[in-house]
Amino acid sequence: MDKKRRFIEETFPVKEVGAESSREKNIRHGHISTLHIWWARRPLASSRATNYAALIPAPDNIDEWNKKRQFIIDFSKWENSLNPALIERARKDILKANGGKPPRVLDPFGGGGAIPLEALRLGCETYSNDYNPVAVLIQKCTLEYPQKYGHVEDEQGDWGELSSSKRRNPLLEDVKMWGQWVLEEAKQEIGRFYPEEEDGSIPVGYIWARTIPCQNPTCGSEIPLMRQYWLAKKAKKKVALYPYVDGGKVEFKVVGDGYEEIPAGFEPGNGSVARAVATCQVCGSVVDAKTTKKLFRDGLAGQRMVAVVLHSPGVTGKRYRIAVEEDVRIFREAEECLKVKREKLILEWGMDPVPDEPLPYDPRNIWIINYLPVDEQVFGSLFNSRQKLALINFAEKVRQAYGKILKEGVDSEYAKAVVTYLGLGVDRLTTHLNSLVRWRSDTISFERSFDRQAIPMVWDYGEVNPFSNSRGHWDLNFLLETMKHLSTISIPTIVTQSSATSLTYNDNFFDAIFTDPPYYDNVTYANLSDFFYTLLKRTVGHLYPELFSTPTTPKSSEIISDPYRQGGKEESKIFFEDMLKKSFQEIHRVLKPDGIAVIVYAHKSTEGWETLVNSLLGSGLIMTGAWPLNTEMKSRLRARESAALASSIYIVARKMQRQPTGFYNEVQEELKQHLNNKLERLWQEGVGGADFFIAAIGSAIEVFGKYEKVMDYEGNIIRADRMLEDVRRIATDYAVRQILHNGFSGEISDLTRFYVLCRWNYGEAKVQFDEARKLAQSCGIDLALEWNRSGFISKEKEFIRVLGPQDRKLEELEGSSKLIDVLHRVLLLWEKSKRSEMISLLQESGFGKSETFYRVAQAVSESLTLESKEKKLLDGFLAGRERLKEEIKKEHVQRRLFE
Ligand SMILES: C[S@@+](CC[C@H](N)C(=O)[O-])C[C@H]1O[C@@H](n2cnc3c(N)ncnc32)[C@H](O)[C@@H]1O
Ligand SMILES: [Zn+2]
């Protein structure tokens, strides 16, 4: 491919692809996210669109631009993932741009495989890598096995359709069949520990409460810890557990619709424990959080089965009953059975079948460790005895399946592929089968754990029945659907495990690198994935000796900032920057001279972003574009919460010869011209808020990144952060002009600019101090000085809040002639219907006749959401604007007459 500019270096439909990406988060059937949990997966929509736009040339004319733009939008839709016409067209475009050969593409941080999957779909020769063995295994099941073995043998038939007469997708069929075999075998052995009720209903699961002894010496009863008592909390159905004291002991009964009435005054939402502070229902005394933790750590905590959730086949809805002695007896029996089975498997496997590997020390994310005695801080402690029994049984059956499949005379690699999916099935089951599973009264089901980026303590947990038909049972259907989707692509990826800081590929090997490195301290991949690693080691680890050679996942080269691992906060920052830089140097090394890289980075602050910029600059890669894509679901963004950016930035970078020196004056001039073009494009693509600045920085680096160093005429070196300040100033000017619809931006004060920009950037949300400081700086004001003077800026811990009229008092505002203060005062007077006072104020301050004043009010209103109080005040005020102006004029005349 020549070095001609690519589509993504010129333009990209940010808004539309962002919308498709957020929409995709609701899609489950056939989507790779259902194959296995992996944290911070990238949407396929944005991966597909950016990969494609990086592999085709920039448009020559406006017609072509519009056509390609529309194609990218259509093609990014989930519904078009398997559309043969669109795929064919995309592949053709790419082949043509690459001289008739499929481009060679690498993702060194492949994770769950979204980006390489989309390269594969585009027909590229694709390579994927990760440092983490669990990710590598997920990638093999996503990018290698379905493409290799999921082939349709009967070309006439539907992709992957199963039929008894013809084997069309052998992989799919075998996984389905052996999955069923595993289930039946396991059920035969341990099904009796989940007995049906006499009336034929089936236990969906059991609700447990952990317990601690009351610390009041005259009481000493057992406190069942429940964060709340609801079982079902729907508009039409309310059922709860009701705790009462009987003979000095807490007992429960089921109350609510279909049961005894909910006693008056009982509020099921208030449990017996909140933030580790527990209350004894017998004597009313309180156990503080520290003591609760200590009781757990000293091994003095217990657990109690409280309720059984039931389901009758053919009847909708669930029923509940309180657990009785018989339930406990069966549980004890399972416990005995576990002992025997465990001994047997220790001999057979040469290791404890229940994971005995230590939980990583990561108190920021793995909170559960605070509640475990030192000698129980192992992964096996996350399961109760019956869960352990189920787990090792399923694992044993998966291992046995491998032997049986081999006996059928198939290729051992194929057999390995089949059982690896069964291994993923066990992982899936255990996300529901552990003692951190929550019962959810709103969805009336057990919610799987490990989706969140932390392992918290769960006081009252659910134990699912793996043999029921409800959520959480052994179920491979989601997996099969995804495999079917993946089987339609027939080229396999080459998947490797290594650190991105030392890749095994030759120099100048790849046409493109599309990747998504870890973001600072956001997700502790290795620590979290140890849960799955220790399970996979037992189900399929022996088939992958190269991936499972260490007790837990390798951690030393993981690119993450973790003060516990790297010995301090500062050390962890240095480690992260250094490692990220090394990985960028590797990208630089293996990329062809005319190749292209797209690197995704998610960020919360411009700080995190600047770290990335420094790493890039140090690697020899030069940024040639940056697009912020809003890929999060809208519902996650609440107006008044802290302003978290929802965007991922897609950075385009190239390998370029750098010039030794640039002169600051010239670079500045170049920067201005370049930026004004770029900002226009960004504005047209609807990039707004803080993203606008980040994207601006991205494109600015294209200018000054060309030089090894930038100097002024006296020979002083100008650092990157100084240039970033220039960029912010230019971008701010541009944004304010646009927000005010090209008018009057020169007439407003720095403080007003800051107000307008804050509302436009963050709405009414609070903003990290440092973030706000930079924005203030670009408006020419010193934030630290401003918040001390009473005004609209208030500091709340590490945040800044920009106050609206409703947060301020009329008295405070009196006497100020600053625009925002007058505006706030006007709005408060308007709200209180003090019309004549309002008119005098507008008249006296001179703002009543000032077009700028109304323009600012209008711009602030446009930046706010419909629910905003400030917006309502502004809109009300602005609606009567023409009449007001008349009245101000009249008043003016009248005054003159009286004077
Ligand atoms: C943001 S995630 C990638 C997610 C991926 N794009 C997806 O959609 O699932 C970053 C990945 O980098 C991996 N990683 C961390 N350190 C690494 C290293 N030194 N070399 C290679 N991969 C590493 C993590 O295991 C994680 O899977
Ligand atoms: Zn008590």
XYZ file of N, CA, C and O in Angstrom, residues 460-600:
564
model
N -25.486 -12.095 51.267
C -26.489 -13.128 51.056
C -26.358 -13.559 49.603
O -26.538 -12.753 48.715
N -25.966 -14.770 49.392
C -25.656 -15.182 48.025
C -26.593 -16.276 47.555
O -27.285 -16.908 48.353
N -26.601 -16.476 46.251
C -27.461 -17.490 45.678
C -26.661 -18.674 45.185
O -25.543 -18.532 44.709
N -27.236 -19.845 45.360
C -26.580 -21.054 44.853
C -27.507 -21.660 43.813
O -28.594 -22.131 44.145
N -27.130 -21.625 42.544
C -28.046 -22.139 41.518
C -27.964 -23.662 41.436
O -26.978 -24.272 41.830
N -29.041 -24.221 40.920
C -29.069 -25.651 40.600
C -28.621 -25.788 39.144
O -29.316 -25.333 38.240
N -27.477 -26.412 38.888
C -26.985 -26.473 37.507
C -27.878 -27.302 36.588
O -27.729 -27.247 35.371
N -28.827 -28.060 37.177
C -29.677 -28.940 36.366
C -31.089 -28.403 36.194
O -31.970 -29.089 35.695
N -31.343 -27.169 36.635
C -32.688 -26.623 36.445
C -32.775 -26.123 35.007
O -31.839 -26.280 34.231
N -33.910 -25.495 34.694
C -33.985 -24.914 33.347
C -33.952 -23.407 33.395
O -34.238 -22.740 32.424
N -33.649 -22.867 34.570
C -33.675 -21.418 34.729
C -32.271 -20.848 34.571
O -31.295 -21.576 34.497
N -32.252 -19.525 34.577
C -31.006 -18.809 34.392
C -29.909 -19.344 35.326
O -30.136 -19.523 36.510
N -28.748 -19.604 34.747
C -27.630 -20.041 35.575
C -27.333 -21.520 35.466
O -26.329 -21.991 35.978
N -28.218 -22.303 34.794
C -27.947 -23.736 34.675
C -26.911 -23.987 33.578
O -26.484 -23.064 32.881
N -26.493 -25.229 33.439
C -25.550 -25.607 32.380
C -26.219 -25.368 31.029
O -27.193 -26.029 30.692
N -25.704 -24.419 30.275
C -26.406 -24.007 29.071
C -25.394 -23.537 28.031
O -24.699 -22.554 28.240
N -25.311 -24.260 26.921
C -24.331 -23.897 25.901
C -24.952 -23.174 24.713
O -24.288 -22.921 23.719
N -26.249 -22.835 24.835
C -26.916 -22.285 23.648
C -26.330 -20.967 23.146
O -26.161 -20.775 21.947
N -26.009 -20.085 24.079
C -25.412 -18.806 23.670
C -24.100 -19.037 22.939
O -23.804 -18.423 21.918
N -23.342 -19.965 23.518
C -22.050 -20.304 22.944
C -22.215 -20.841 21.515
O -21.503 -20.444 20.592
N -23.200 -21.708 21.361
C -23.416 -22.327 20.045
C -23.833 -21.283 19.009
O -23.378 -21.305 17.867
N -24.668 -20.360 19.451
C -25.106 -19.318 18.514
C -23.936 -18.478 18.026
O -23.846 -18.111 16.860
N -23.055 -18.166 18.961
C -21.894 -17.361 18.589
C -20.962 -18.148 17.670
O -20.435 -17.613 16.691
N -20.789 -19.429 17.973
C -19.931 -20.255 17.115
C -20.466 -20.293 15.690
O -19.716 -20.289 14.718
N -21.784 -20.327 15.612
C -22.414 -20.376 14.296
C -22.080 -19.109 13.506
O -21.700 -19.160 12.338
N -22.193 -17.986 14.179
C -21.845 -16.702 13.552
C -20.385 -16.727 13.080
O -20.064 -16.369 11.949
N -19.512 -17.193 13.978
C -18.086 -17.133 13.686
C -17.681 -18.104 12.577
O -16.714 -17.870 11.853
N -18.430 -19.194 12.445
C -18.075 -20.214 11.454
C -18.235 -19.716 10.025
O -17.720 -20.317 9.088
N -18.966 -18.616 9.865
C -19.189 -18.138 8.492
C -17.930 -17.521 7.890
O -17.861 -17.275 6.706
N -16.973 -17.228 8.749
C -15.721 -16.665 8.229
C -14.741 -17.819 8.095
O -14.543 -18.570 9.047
N -14.141 -17.950 6.917
C -13.412 -19.201 6.736
C -11.898 -19.117 6.856
O -11.218 -20.104 6.700
N -11.363 -17.926 7.178
C -9.907 -17.874 7.307
C -9.572 -17.834 8.798
O -10.073 -16.946 9.506
N -8.743 -18.740 9.285
C -8.398 -18.650 10.695
C -7.319 -17.604 10.986
O -6.542 -17.239 10.115
N -7.299 -17.149 12.225
C -6.287 -16.194 12.673
C -5.128 -16.959 13.292
O -5.309 -18.051 13.814
N -3.956 -16.345 13.279
C -2.846 -16.919 14.020
C -2.824 -16.270 15.394
O -2.664 -15.056 15.521
N -3.064 -17.079 16.422
C -3.184 -16.553 17.780
C -1.924 -16.905 18.569
O -1.503 -18.057 18.571
N -1.347 -15.911 19.224
C -0.137 -16.182 20.007
C -0.251 -15.597 21.402
O -1.047 -14.704 21.647
N 0.593 -16.131 22.292
C 0.681 -15.573 23.635
C 2.073 -15.004 23.838
O 3.068 -15.723 23.769
N 2.145 -13.697 24.039
C 3.434 -13.086 24.341
C 3.185 -11.678 24.850
O 2.056 -11.187 24.799
N 4.237 -11.051 25.345
C 4.076 -9.672 25.781
C 4.262 -8.753 24.588
O 5.191 -8.926 23.795
N 3.391 -7.769 24.482
C 3.464 -6.825 23.367
C 4.758 -6.020 23.407
O 5.099 -5.349 22.443
N 5.477 -6.114 24.514
C 6.744 -5.387 24.610
C 7.886 -6.143 23.944
O 8.971 -5.603 23.792
N 7.660 -7.408 23.604
C 8.692 -8.136 22.852
C 8.022 -9.131 21.915
O 7.860 -10.300 22.229
N 7.631 -8.628 20.775
C 6.920 -9.452 19.800
C 7.921 -10.319 19.030
O 9.085 -9.937 18.870
N 7.427 -11.468 18.556
C 8.349 -12.394 17.883
C 8.410 -12.145 16.372
O 9.096 -12.862 15.660
N 7.696 -11.162 15.882
C 7.656 -10.951 14.429
C 8.836 -10.126 13.931
O 9.401 -9.328 14.677
N 9.178 -10.348 12.667
C 10.282 -9.614 12.052
C 9.943 -8.139 11.872
O 8.768 -7.762 11.859
N 10.973 -7.346 11.655
C 10.783 -5.928 11.362
C 9.947 -5.779 10.081
O 10.016 -6.628 9.191
N 9.214 -4.713 9.979
C 8.471 -4.366 8.754
C 7.590 -5.506 8.240
O 7.562 -5.790 7.051
N 6.903 -6.186 9.137
C 6.151 -7.381 8.761
C 4.676 -7.092 8.468
O 4.062 -7.740 7.649
N 4.116 -6.094 9.128
C 2.664 -5.890 9.030
C 2.275 -4.653 8.220
O 2.950 -3.633 8.268
N 1.155 -4.788 7.506
C 0.606 -3.639 6.787
C -0.165 -2.731 7.731
O -0.303 -1.535 7.476
N -0.713 -3.341 8.766
C -1.511 -2.531 9.688
C -1.505 -3.147 11.074
O -1.413 -4.373 11.214
N -1.606 -2.292 12.080
C -1.753 -2.766 13.452
C -2.948 -2.064 14.054
O -3.005 -0.833 14.099
N -3.938 -2.863 14.425
C -5.153 -2.313 15.019
C -5.237 -2.846 16.432
O -5.338 -4.060 16.623
N -5.201 -1.991 17.412
C -5.134 -2.528 18.766
C -5.690 -1.599 19.824
O -5.980 -0.438 19.564
N -5.774 -2.123 21.036
C -6.480 -1.499 22.144
C -5.743 -1.865 23.436
O -6.097 -2.834 24.085
N -4.692 -1.128 23.780
C -3.898 -1.497 24.958
C -4.658 -1.242 26.250
O -5.678 -0.555 26.232
N -4.173 -1.775 27.378
C -4.869 -1.519 28.640
C -4.789 -0.041 28.985
O -3.834 0.629 28.605
N -5.805 0.438 29.687
C -5.785 1.832 30.086
C -5.394 1.942 31.557
O -6.173 1.641 32.446
N -4.204 2.352 31.787
C -3.668 2.680 33.105
C -4.063 1.665 34.184
O -3.588 0.541 34.151
N -4.931 2.060 35.146
C -5.240 1.119 36.230
C -6.684 0.642 36.151
O -7.248 0.147 37.103
N -7.265 0.793 34.975
C -8.694 0.583 34.828
C -9.162 -0.839 35.135
O -10.085 -1.044 35.891
N -8.523 -1.816 34.539
C -8.941 -3.205 34.728
C -7.726 -4.046 35.099
O -6.723 -4.022 34.391
N -7.829 -4.784 36.190
C -6.719 -5.664 36.555
C -6.962 -7.034 35.919
O -7.337 -7.994 36.578
N -6.727 -7.075 34.626
C -7.040 -8.281 33.844
C -6.482 -9.561 34.463
O -7.193 -10.532 34.660
N -5.175 -9.547 34.760
C -4.549 -10.788 35.216
C -5.167 -11.249 36.534
O -5.511 -12.426 36.691
N -5.351 -10.325 37.466
C -5.916 -10.707 38.762
C -7.330 -11.259 38.622
O -7.668 -12.281 39.198
N -8.148 -10.554 37.880
C -9.539 -10.984 37.731
C -9.622 -12.316 36.987
O -10.402 -13.188 37.337
N -8.783 -12.456 35.969
C -8.903 -13.648 35.137
C -8.357 -14.894 35.821
O -8.601 -16.005 35.359
N -7.642 -14.724 36.937
C -7.159 -15.897 37.661
C -8.301 -16.837 38.046
O -8.131 -18.048 38.103
N -9.441 -16.256 38.326
C -10.600 -17.094 38.647
C -10.842 -18.114 37.530
O -10.984 -19.308 37.774
N -10.860 -17.623 36.293
C -11.114 -18.526 35.161
C -9.896 -19.379 34.842
O -10.017 -20.527 34.441
N -8.727 -18.799 35.028
C -7.495 -19.540 34.746
C -7.430 -20.810 35.590
O -7.130 -21.883 35.094
N -7.745 -20.662 36.891
C -7.628 -21.826 37.771
C -8.664 -22.900 37.405
O -8.434 -24.083 37.635
N -9.781 -22.483 36.829
C -10.774 -23.469 36.394
C -10.347 -24.125 35.085
O -10.380 -25.356 34.930
N -9.933 -23.285 34.132
C -9.544 -23.809 32.815
C -8.346 -24.753 32.924
O -8.238 -25.738 32.197
N -7.484 -24.427 33.856
C -6.324 -25.276 34.099
C -6.784 -26.704 34.394
O -6.161 -27.676 33.983
N -7.914 -26.802 35.101
C -8.409 -28.113 35.507
C -9.249 -28.789 34.436
O -9.342 -30.009 34.392
N -9.897 -27.996 33.598
C -10.732 -28.639 32.567
C -9.916 -28.962 31.312
O -9.973 -30.069 30.799
N -9.153 -27.983 30.828
C -8.447 -28.205 29.542
C -6.964 -27.857 29.604
O -6.266 -27.951 28.602
N -6.504 -27.478 30.799
C -5.112 -27.036 30.934
C -4.098 -28.052 30.410
O -3.089 -27.671 29.815
N -4.373 -29.333 30.634
C -3.408 -30.359 30.199
C -3.285 -30.415 28.680
O -2.322 -30.955 28.160
N -4.261 -29.842 27.970
C -4.179 -29.842 26.497
C -3.395 -28.641 25.986
O -3.071 -28.549 24.808
N -3.128 -27.697 26.866
C -2.385 -26.486 26.485
C -1.233 -26.249 27.467
O -1.223 -25.241 28.181
N -0.270 -27.165 27.505
C 0.799 -27.000 28.503
C 1.516 -25.661 28.372
O 1.932 -25.084 29.371
N 1.594 -25.124 27.148
C 2.316 -23.860 26.963
C 1.558 -22.681 27.574
O 2.154 -21.679 27.934
N 0.247 -22.801 27.705
C -0.534 -21.690 28.256
C -0.736 -21.796 29.767
O -1.037 -20.815 30.435
N -0.606 -23.023 30.279
C -0.955 -23.223 31.698
C 0.226 -23.711 32.523
O 0.064 -24.522 33.419
N 1.392 -23.177 32.213
C 2.587 -23.666 32.913
C 2.792 -22.992 34.268
O 3.541 -23.480 35.096
N 2.143 -21.867 34.490
C 2.338 -21.160 35.770
C 1.135 -21.406 36.686
O 0.041 -21.691 36.191
N 1.323 -21.285 38.012
C 0.202 -21.564 38.931
C -1.003 -20.654 38.664
O -2.133 -21.114 38.658
N -0.728 -19.375 38.467
C -1.810 -18.458 38.095
C -1.325 -17.692 36.857
O -0.219 -17.930 36.383
N -2.138 -16.749 36.353
C -1.750 -16.047 35.118
C -0.438 -15.288 35.329
O -0.198 -14.781 36.428
N 0.402 -15.200 34.303
C 1.634 -14.422 34.445
C 1.297 -12.946 34.649
O 0.322 -12.448 34.091
N 2.085 -12.285 35.493
C 1.730 -10.902 35.847
C 2.857 -9.899 35.660
O 2.607 -8.715 35.475
N 4.098 -10.380 35.680
C 5.212 -9.424 35.763
C 5.257 -8.457 34.580
O 5.622 -7.306 34.745
N 4.867 -8.896 33.392
C 4.931 -7.991 32.238
C 3.571 -7.430 31.857
O 3.410 -6.831 30.801
N 2.592 -7.640 32.698
C 1.279 -7.088 32.348
C 1.354 -5.564 32.407
O 1.852 -4.991 33.372
N 0.834 -4.926 31.366
C 0.900 -3.467 31.311
C -0.287 -2.890 32.059
O -1.407 -2.799 31.543
N -0.011 -2.550 33.291
C -1.058 -2.011 34.143
C -0.365 -1.231 35.244
O 0.763 -1.549 35.614
N -1.030 -0.197 35.727
C -0.461 0.539 36.843
C -1.080 -0.008 38.124
O -2.264 0.198 38.379
N -0.310 -0.763 38.907
C -0.800 -1.402 40.121
C 0.201 -1.185 41.253
O 1.229 -1.847 41.321
N -0.098 -0.225 42.144
C 0.853 0.119 43.210
C 1.242 -1.088 44.078
O 2.348 -1.137 44.596
N 0.327 -2.050 44.234
C 0.641 -3.203 45.082
C 1.671 -4.102 44.417
O 2.541 -4.667 45.051
N 1.549 -4.214 43.100
C 2.462 -5.101 42.387
C 3.799 -4.426 42.137
O 4.848 -5.046 42.209
N 3.747 -3.126 41.830
C 4.979 -2.458 41.410
C 5.640 -1.650 42.524
O 6.600 -0.932 42.284
N 5.102 -1.788 43.731
C 5.790 -1.217 44.889
C 5.624 0.275 45.082
O 6.569 0.940 45.475
N 4.460 0.808 44.806
C 4.215 2.221 45.097
C 3.518 2.920 43.953
O 3.505 2.433 42.822
N 2.944 4.060 44.288
C 2.148 4.790 43.314
C 3.012 5.339 42.180
O 2.701 5.178 40.992
N 4.091 6.005 42.570
C 4.970 6.610 41.586
C 5.592 5.520 40.698
O 5.613 5.640 39.469
N 6.045 4.450 41.360
C 6.661 3.345 40.622
C 5.689 2.784 39.595
O 6.066 2.442 38.476
N 4.428 2.686 39.988
C 3.468 2.061 39.093
C 3.182 2.959 37.891
O 2.890 2.481 36.797
N 3.295 4.250 38.099
C 3.085 5.182 36.987
C 4.237 5.046 35.980
O 4.017 4.937 34.767
N 5.434 5.014 36.537
C 6.613 4.894 35.678
C 6.577 3.571 34.919
O 6.830 3.504 33.725
N 6.215 2.514 35.652
C 6.150 1.199 35.024
C 5.195 1.213 33.837
O 5.524 0.775 32.737
N 4.015 1.757 34.069
C 3.013 1.759 33.006
C 3.506 2.525 31.774
O 3.455 2.028 30.643
N 3.995 3.740 32.016
C 4.433 4.560 30.879
C 5.559 3.899 30.111
O 5.581 3.888 28.881
N 6.462 3.324 30.876
C 7.622 2.700 30.265
C 7.223 1.484 29.417
O 7.664 1.321 28.279
N 6.347 0.666 29.975
C 5.924 -0.539 29.265
C 5.078 -0.192 28.038
O 5.194 -0.813 26.984
N 4.230 0.814 28.196
C 3.399 1.208 27.059
C 4.296 1.721 25.932
O 4.094 1.402 24.754
N 5.299 2.475 26.330
C 6.213 3.000 25.323
C 6.922 1.844 24.596
O 7.017 1.845 23.378
N 7.363 0.868 25.395
C 8.034 -0.280 24.767
C 7.117 -0.967 23.768
O 7.550 -1.380 22.691
N 5.858 -1.113 24.138
C 4.953 -1.806 23.214
C 4.734 -0.964 21.953
O 4.607 -1.513 20.855
N 4.725 0.354 22.088
C 4.597 1.201 20.894
C 5.860 1.118 20.038
O 5.792 1.182 18.806
N 6.989 0.982 20.695
C 8.228 0.821 19.918
C 8.188 -0.474 19.117
O 8.651 -0.533 17.980
N 7.608 -1.500 19.723
C 7.472 -2.767 19.010
C 6.523 -2.626 17.821
O 6.766 -3.163 16.745
N 5.437 -1.890 18.036
C 4.494 -1.654 16.936
C 5.235 -0.937 15.810
O 5.121 -1.301 14.636
N 6.021 0.038 16.193
C 6.816 0.781 15.212
C 7.752 -0.159 14.459
O 7.891 -0.083 13.244
N 8.354 -1.063 15.173
C 9.347 -1.967 14.567
C 8.706 -2.932 13.563
O 9.201 -3.106 12.452
N 7.584 -3.548 13.952
C 7.026 -4.593 13.086
C 6.141 -4.026 11.966
O 5.714 -4.756 11.082
N 5.872 -2.732 12.021
C 5.032 -2.109 10.993
C 5.859 -1.774 9.751
O 6.982 -1.306 9.873
N 5.286 -2.031 8.582
C 5.970 -1.659 7.341
C 6.098 -0.132 7.268
O 5.253 0.574 7.823
N 7.091 0.366 6.536
C 7.282 1.822 6.474
C 6.031 2.566 6.003
O 5.744 3.665 6.465
N 5.258 1.946 5.088
C 4.045 2.635 4.626
C 2.788 2.112 5.331
O 1.674 2.348 4.894
N 3.012 1.389 6.429
C 1.874 0.807 7.148
C 1.125 1.843 7.988
O 1.514 2.997 8.078
N 0.035 1.385 8.606
C -0.780 2.293 9.407
C -1.155 1.621 10.729
O -1.342 0.404 10.768
N -1.225 2.395 11.785
C -1.650 1.840 13.074
C -2.864 2.597 13.574
O -2.949 3.816 13.416
N -3.818 1.847 14.140
C -4.939 2.485 14.824
C -4.939 1.959 16.250
O -5.007 0.754 16.473
N -4.809 2.864 17.177
C -4.685 2.468 18.576
C -5.833 3.085 19.360
O -6.042 4.291 19.329
N -6.587 2.237 20.045
C -7.731 2.738 20.804
C -7.286 3.020 22.219
O -6.535 2.247 22.810
